[in-house]
mmCIF file of C-alpha atoms in Angstrom:
data_model
loop_
_atom_site.group_PDB
_atom_site.id
_atom_site.type_symbol
_atom_site.label_atom_id
_atom_site.label_comp_id
_atom_site.label_asym_id
_atom_site.label_seq_id
_atom_site.Cartn_x
_atom_site.Cartn_y
_atom_site.Cartn_z
ATOM 1 C CA UNK B 1 -4.122 -11.909 -28.710
ATOM 2 C CA UNK B 2 -3.770 -10.623 -25.130
ATOM 3 C CA UNK B 3 -1.256 -7.993 -26.258
ATOM 4 C CA UNK B 4 -3.648 -6.836 -28.999
ATOM 5 C CA UNK B 5 -6.491 -6.552 -26.495
ATOM 6 C CA UNK B 6 -4.283 -4.606 -24.066
ATOM 7 C CA UNK B 7 -3.321 -2.222 -26.864
ATOM 8 C CA UNK B 8 -6.982 -1.703 -27.774
ATOM 9 C CA UNK B 9 -7.938 -0.950 -24.166
ATOM 10 C CA UNK B 10 -5.124 1.598 -23.784
ATOM 11 C CA UNK B 11 -6.494 3.535 -26.747
ATOM 12 C CA UNK B 12 -10.172 3.459 -25.730
ATOM 13 C CA UNK B 13 -11.210 5.743 -22.885
ATOM 14 C CA UNK B 14 -14.914 4.883 -23.352
ATOM 15 C CA UNK B 15 -14.534 1.228 -22.308
ATOM 16 C CA UNK B 16 -14.957 0.304 -18.644
ATOM 17 C CA UNK B 17 -13.350 -2.935 -17.461
ATOM 18 C CA UNK B 18 -13.373 -4.741 -14.142
ATOM 19 C CA UNK B 19 -10.892 -7.260 -12.795
ATOM 20 C CA UNK B 20 -10.800 -9.411 -9.668
ATOM 21 C CA UNK B 21 -7.514 -10.273 -7.965
ATOM 22 C CA UNK B 22 -6.767 -12.431 -4.964
ATOM 23 C CA UNK B 23 -4.173 -11.898 -2.281
ATOM 24 C CA UNK B 24 -3.690 -15.533 -1.244
ATOM 25 C CA UNK B 25 -1.939 -16.134 2.068
ATOM 26 C CA UNK B 26 -0.655 -19.511 3.269
ATOM 27 C CA UNK B 27 -0.239 -20.821 6.844
ATOM 28 C CA UNK B 28 3.291 -19.377 6.992
ATOM 29 C CA UNK B 29 1.956 -15.870 6.112
ATOM 30 C CA UNK B 30 3.519 -15.995 2.655
ATOM 31 C CA UNK B 31 1.746 -14.480 -0.358
ATOM 32 C CA UNK B 32 1.182 -16.207 -3.683
ATOM 33 C CA UNK B 33 2.408 -14.189 -6.659
ATOM 34 C CA UNK B 34 2.381 -14.960 -10.356
ATOM 35 C CA UNK B 35 4.603 -13.929 -13.246
ATOM 36 C CA UNK B 36 2.806 -13.606 -16.574
ATOM 37 C CA UNK B 37 4.243 -14.735 -19.871
ATOM 38 C CA UNK B 38 3.019 -11.581 -21.620
ATOM 39 C CA UNK B 39 4.021 -8.763 -19.235
ATOM 40 C CA UNK B 40 6.885 -8.162 -16.823
ATOM 41 C CA UNK B 41 6.791 -8.353 -13.043
ATOM 42 C CA UNK B 42 5.147 -10.324 -10.269
ATOM 43 C CA UNK B 43 1.426 -9.807 -9.631
ATOM 44 C CA UNK B 44 -1.495 -11.109 -7.619
ATOM 45 C CA UNK B 45 -3.425 -13.789 -9.504
ATOM 46 C CA UNK B 46 -6.707 -12.760 -11.058
ATOM 47 C CA UNK B 47 -8.286 -11.436 -14.185
ATOM 48 C CA UNK B 48 -11.262 -9.932 -15.920
ATOM 49 C CA UNK B 49 -14.881 -10.259 -14.921
ATOM 50 C CA UNK B 50 -16.964 -11.590 -17.802
ATOM 51 C CA UNK B 51 -20.356 -10.242 -18.826
ATOM 52 C CA UNK B 52 -23.055 -11.713 -16.573
ATOM 53 C CA UNK B 53 -20.505 -13.039 -14.057
ATOM 54 C CA UNK B 54 -20.584 -12.096 -10.382
ATOM 55 C CA UNK B 55 -17.324 -10.738 -8.982
ATOM 56 C CA UNK B 56 -16.855 -13.629 -6.536
ATOM 57 C CA UNK B 57 -17.405 -16.119 -9.365
ATOM 58 C CA UNK B 58 -14.784 -14.335 -11.479
ATOM 59 C CA UNK B 59 -12.325 -14.404 -8.577
ATOM 60 C CA UNK B 60 -12.861 -18.131 -8.005
ATOM 61 C CA UNK B 61 -12.579 -18.912 -11.729
ATOM 62 C CA UNK B 62 -9.426 -16.857 -12.251
ATOM 63 C CA UNK B 63 -7.655 -18.180 -9.142
ATOM 64 C CA UNK B 64 -8.391 -21.747 -10.152
ATOM 65 C CA UNK B 65 -7.358 -21.237 -13.782
ATOM 66 C CA UNK B 66 -4.111 -19.456 -12.939
ATOM 67 C CA UNK B 67 -2.986 -21.196 -9.745
ATOM 68 C CA UNK B 68 -5.184 -24.231 -9.110
ATOM 69 C CA UNK B 69 -6.481 -22.567 -5.942
ATOM 70 C CA UNK B 70 -10.019 -23.336 -4.746
ATOM 71 C CA UNK B 71 -11.524 -20.815 -2.323
ATOM 72 C CA UNK B 72 -12.769 -22.733 0.728
ATOM 73 C CA UNK B 73 -14.479 -19.846 2.585
ATOM 74 C CA UNK B 74 -15.641 -16.447 1.340
ATOM 75 C CA UNK B 75 -12.794 -14.086 0.513
ATOM 76 C CA UNK B 76 -12.555 -10.712 2.274
ATOM 77 C CA UNK B 77 -13.011 -7.594 0.161
ATOM 78 C CA UNK B 78 -9.958 -5.344 0.554
ATOM 79 C CA UNK B 79 -10.783 -2.558 -1.870
ATOM 80 C CA UNK B 80 -11.739 -1.310 -5.309
ATOM 81 C CA UNK B 81 -9.024 0.549 -7.186
ATOM 82 C CA UNK B 82 -8.792 2.614 -10.353
ATOM 83 C CA UNK B 83 -6.118 1.370 -12.744
ATOM 84 C CA UNK B 84 -6.205 4.270 -15.187
ATOM 85 C CA UNK B 85 -2.438 4.669 -15.666
ATOM 86 C CA UNK B 86 -2.329 1.482 -17.697
ATOM 87 C CA UNK B 87 -5.889 1.237 -19.027
ATOM 88 C CA UNK B 88 -8.358 4.166 -18.967
ATOM 89 C CA UNK B 89 -11.614 2.902 -17.461
ATOM 90 C CA UNK B 90 -10.073 -0.133 -15.732
ATOM 91 C CA UNK B 91 -10.867 -1.051 -12.121
ATOM 92 C CA UNK B 92 -9.452 -3.798 -9.915
ATOM 93 C CA UNK B 93 -11.276 -5.404 -7.008
ATOM 94 C CA UNK B 94 -8.864 -7.001 -4.531
ATOM 95 C CA UNK B 95 -9.839 -9.794 -2.157
ATOM 96 C CA UNK B 96 -7.901 -11.377 0.698
ATOM 97 C CA UNK B 97 -8.036 -15.188 0.491
ATOM 98 C CA UNK B 98 -7.065 -16.912 3.739
ATOM 99 C CA UNK B 99 -9.031 -20.155 3.426
ATOM 100 C CA UNK B 100 -8.241 -22.164 0.333
ATOM 101 C CA UNK B 101 -6.947 -25.487 -0.937
ATOM 102 C CA UNK B 102 -4.957 -26.559 -3.956
ATOM 103 C CA UNK B 103 -5.043 -30.152 -5.146
ATOM 104 C CA UNK B 104 -2.898 -29.525 -8.227
ATOM 105 C CA UNK B 105 -0.655 -26.735 -9.445
ATOM 106 C CA UNK B 106 -1.032 -25.881 -13.127
ATOM 107 C CA UNK B 107 2.117 -26.261 -15.208
ATOM 108 C CA UNK B 108 3.700 -23.062 -16.534
ATOM 109 C CA UNK B 109 2.102 -21.875 -19.775
ATOM 110 C CA UNK B 110 2.002 -18.853 -22.056
ATOM 111 C CA UNK B 111 -0.272 -16.940 -19.657
ATOM 112 C CA UNK B 112 1.292 -17.885 -16.291
ATOM 113 C CA UNK B 113 5.029 -18.477 -16.621
ATOM 114 C CA UNK B 114 5.651 -18.946 -12.905
ATOM 115 C CA UNK B 115 3.907 -18.894 -9.527
ATOM 116 C CA UNK B 116 5.443 -18.957 -6.101
ATOM 117 C CA UNK B 117 4.798 -18.126 -2.447
ATOM 118 C CA UNK B 118 6.966 -15.357 -0.979
ATOM 119 C CA UNK B 119 7.566 -14.271 2.600
ATOM 120 C CA UNK B 120 6.751 -10.593 3.120
ATOM 121 C CA UNK B 121 10.393 -9.853 3.932
ATOM 122 C CA UNK B 122 11.623 -11.725 0.814
ATOM 123 C CA UNK B 123 9.435 -10.300 -1.953
ATOM 124 C CA UNK B 124 10.774 -10.740 -5.484
ATOM 125 C CA UNK B 125 12.542 -8.155 -7.562
ATOM 126 C CA UNK B 126 10.121 -6.845 -10.142
ATOM 127 C CA UNK B 127 7.073 -6.878 -7.863
ATOM 128 C CA UNK B 128 4.397 -4.802 -9.628
ATOM 129 C CA UNK B 129 3.985 -1.364 -7.997
ATOM 130 C CA UNK B 130 0.245 -1.855 -7.358
ATOM 131 C CA UNK B 131 0.824 -5.210 -5.639
ATOM 132 C CA UNK B 132 3.662 -3.695 -3.605
ATOM 133 C CA UNK B 133 1.435 -0.808 -2.421
ATOM 134 C CA UNK B 134 -1.372 -3.193 -1.460
ATOM 135 C CA UNK B 135 0.997 -5.338 0.622
ATOM 136 C CA UNK B 136 2.261 -2.247 2.457
ATOM 137 C CA UNK B 137 -1.296 -1.064 3.099
ATOM 138 C CA UNK B 138 -2.488 -4.428 4.387
ATOM 139 C CA UNK B 139 0.552 -5.592 6.358
ATOM 140 C CA UNK B 140 2.412 -2.368 7.224
ATOM 141 C CA UNK B 141 -0.609 -0.187 7.936
ATOM 142 C CA UNK B 142 0.106 2.626 5.463
ATOM 143 C CA UNK B 143 -2.904 4.635 4.277
ATOM 144 C CA UNK B 144 -5.004 2.930 1.639
ATOM 145 C CA UNK B 145 -5.069 4.548 -1.803
ATOM 146 C CA UNK B 146 -7.931 4.272 -4.282
ATOM 147 C CA UNK B 147 -5.418 4.083 -7.154
ATOM 148 C CA UNK B 148 -3.845 0.778 -8.111
#
């Protein structure tokens, strides 16, 4: 079903979508990345904002569903990015999450095949280009782009 929806969105330039993603950092300055079961690469956790849902609510819901993470203090807005290369009309809102807890870690499933914390100098092969650019902007100080 997710692949069918993705295919539909690629073909429809009149649909505007919005997603919220979280850059979760632990006490050792490692970042939490996920690997989906339906697309290649490692990504920040997150997902679509539902009709009538506030962006912070969507972020909290998606992070909990995908990783078991509960946001303990408000997340910091990093930026809003166009994601038109993959889906015309798509935008991603990225938040930095420093204060969180996780009582349980969801088992791998068809949506999230794997999740793991990575040190910035040991990032995985297959890191999604957008996630890689964001990490360089935030931690290496390169100029921020408005394109995912």
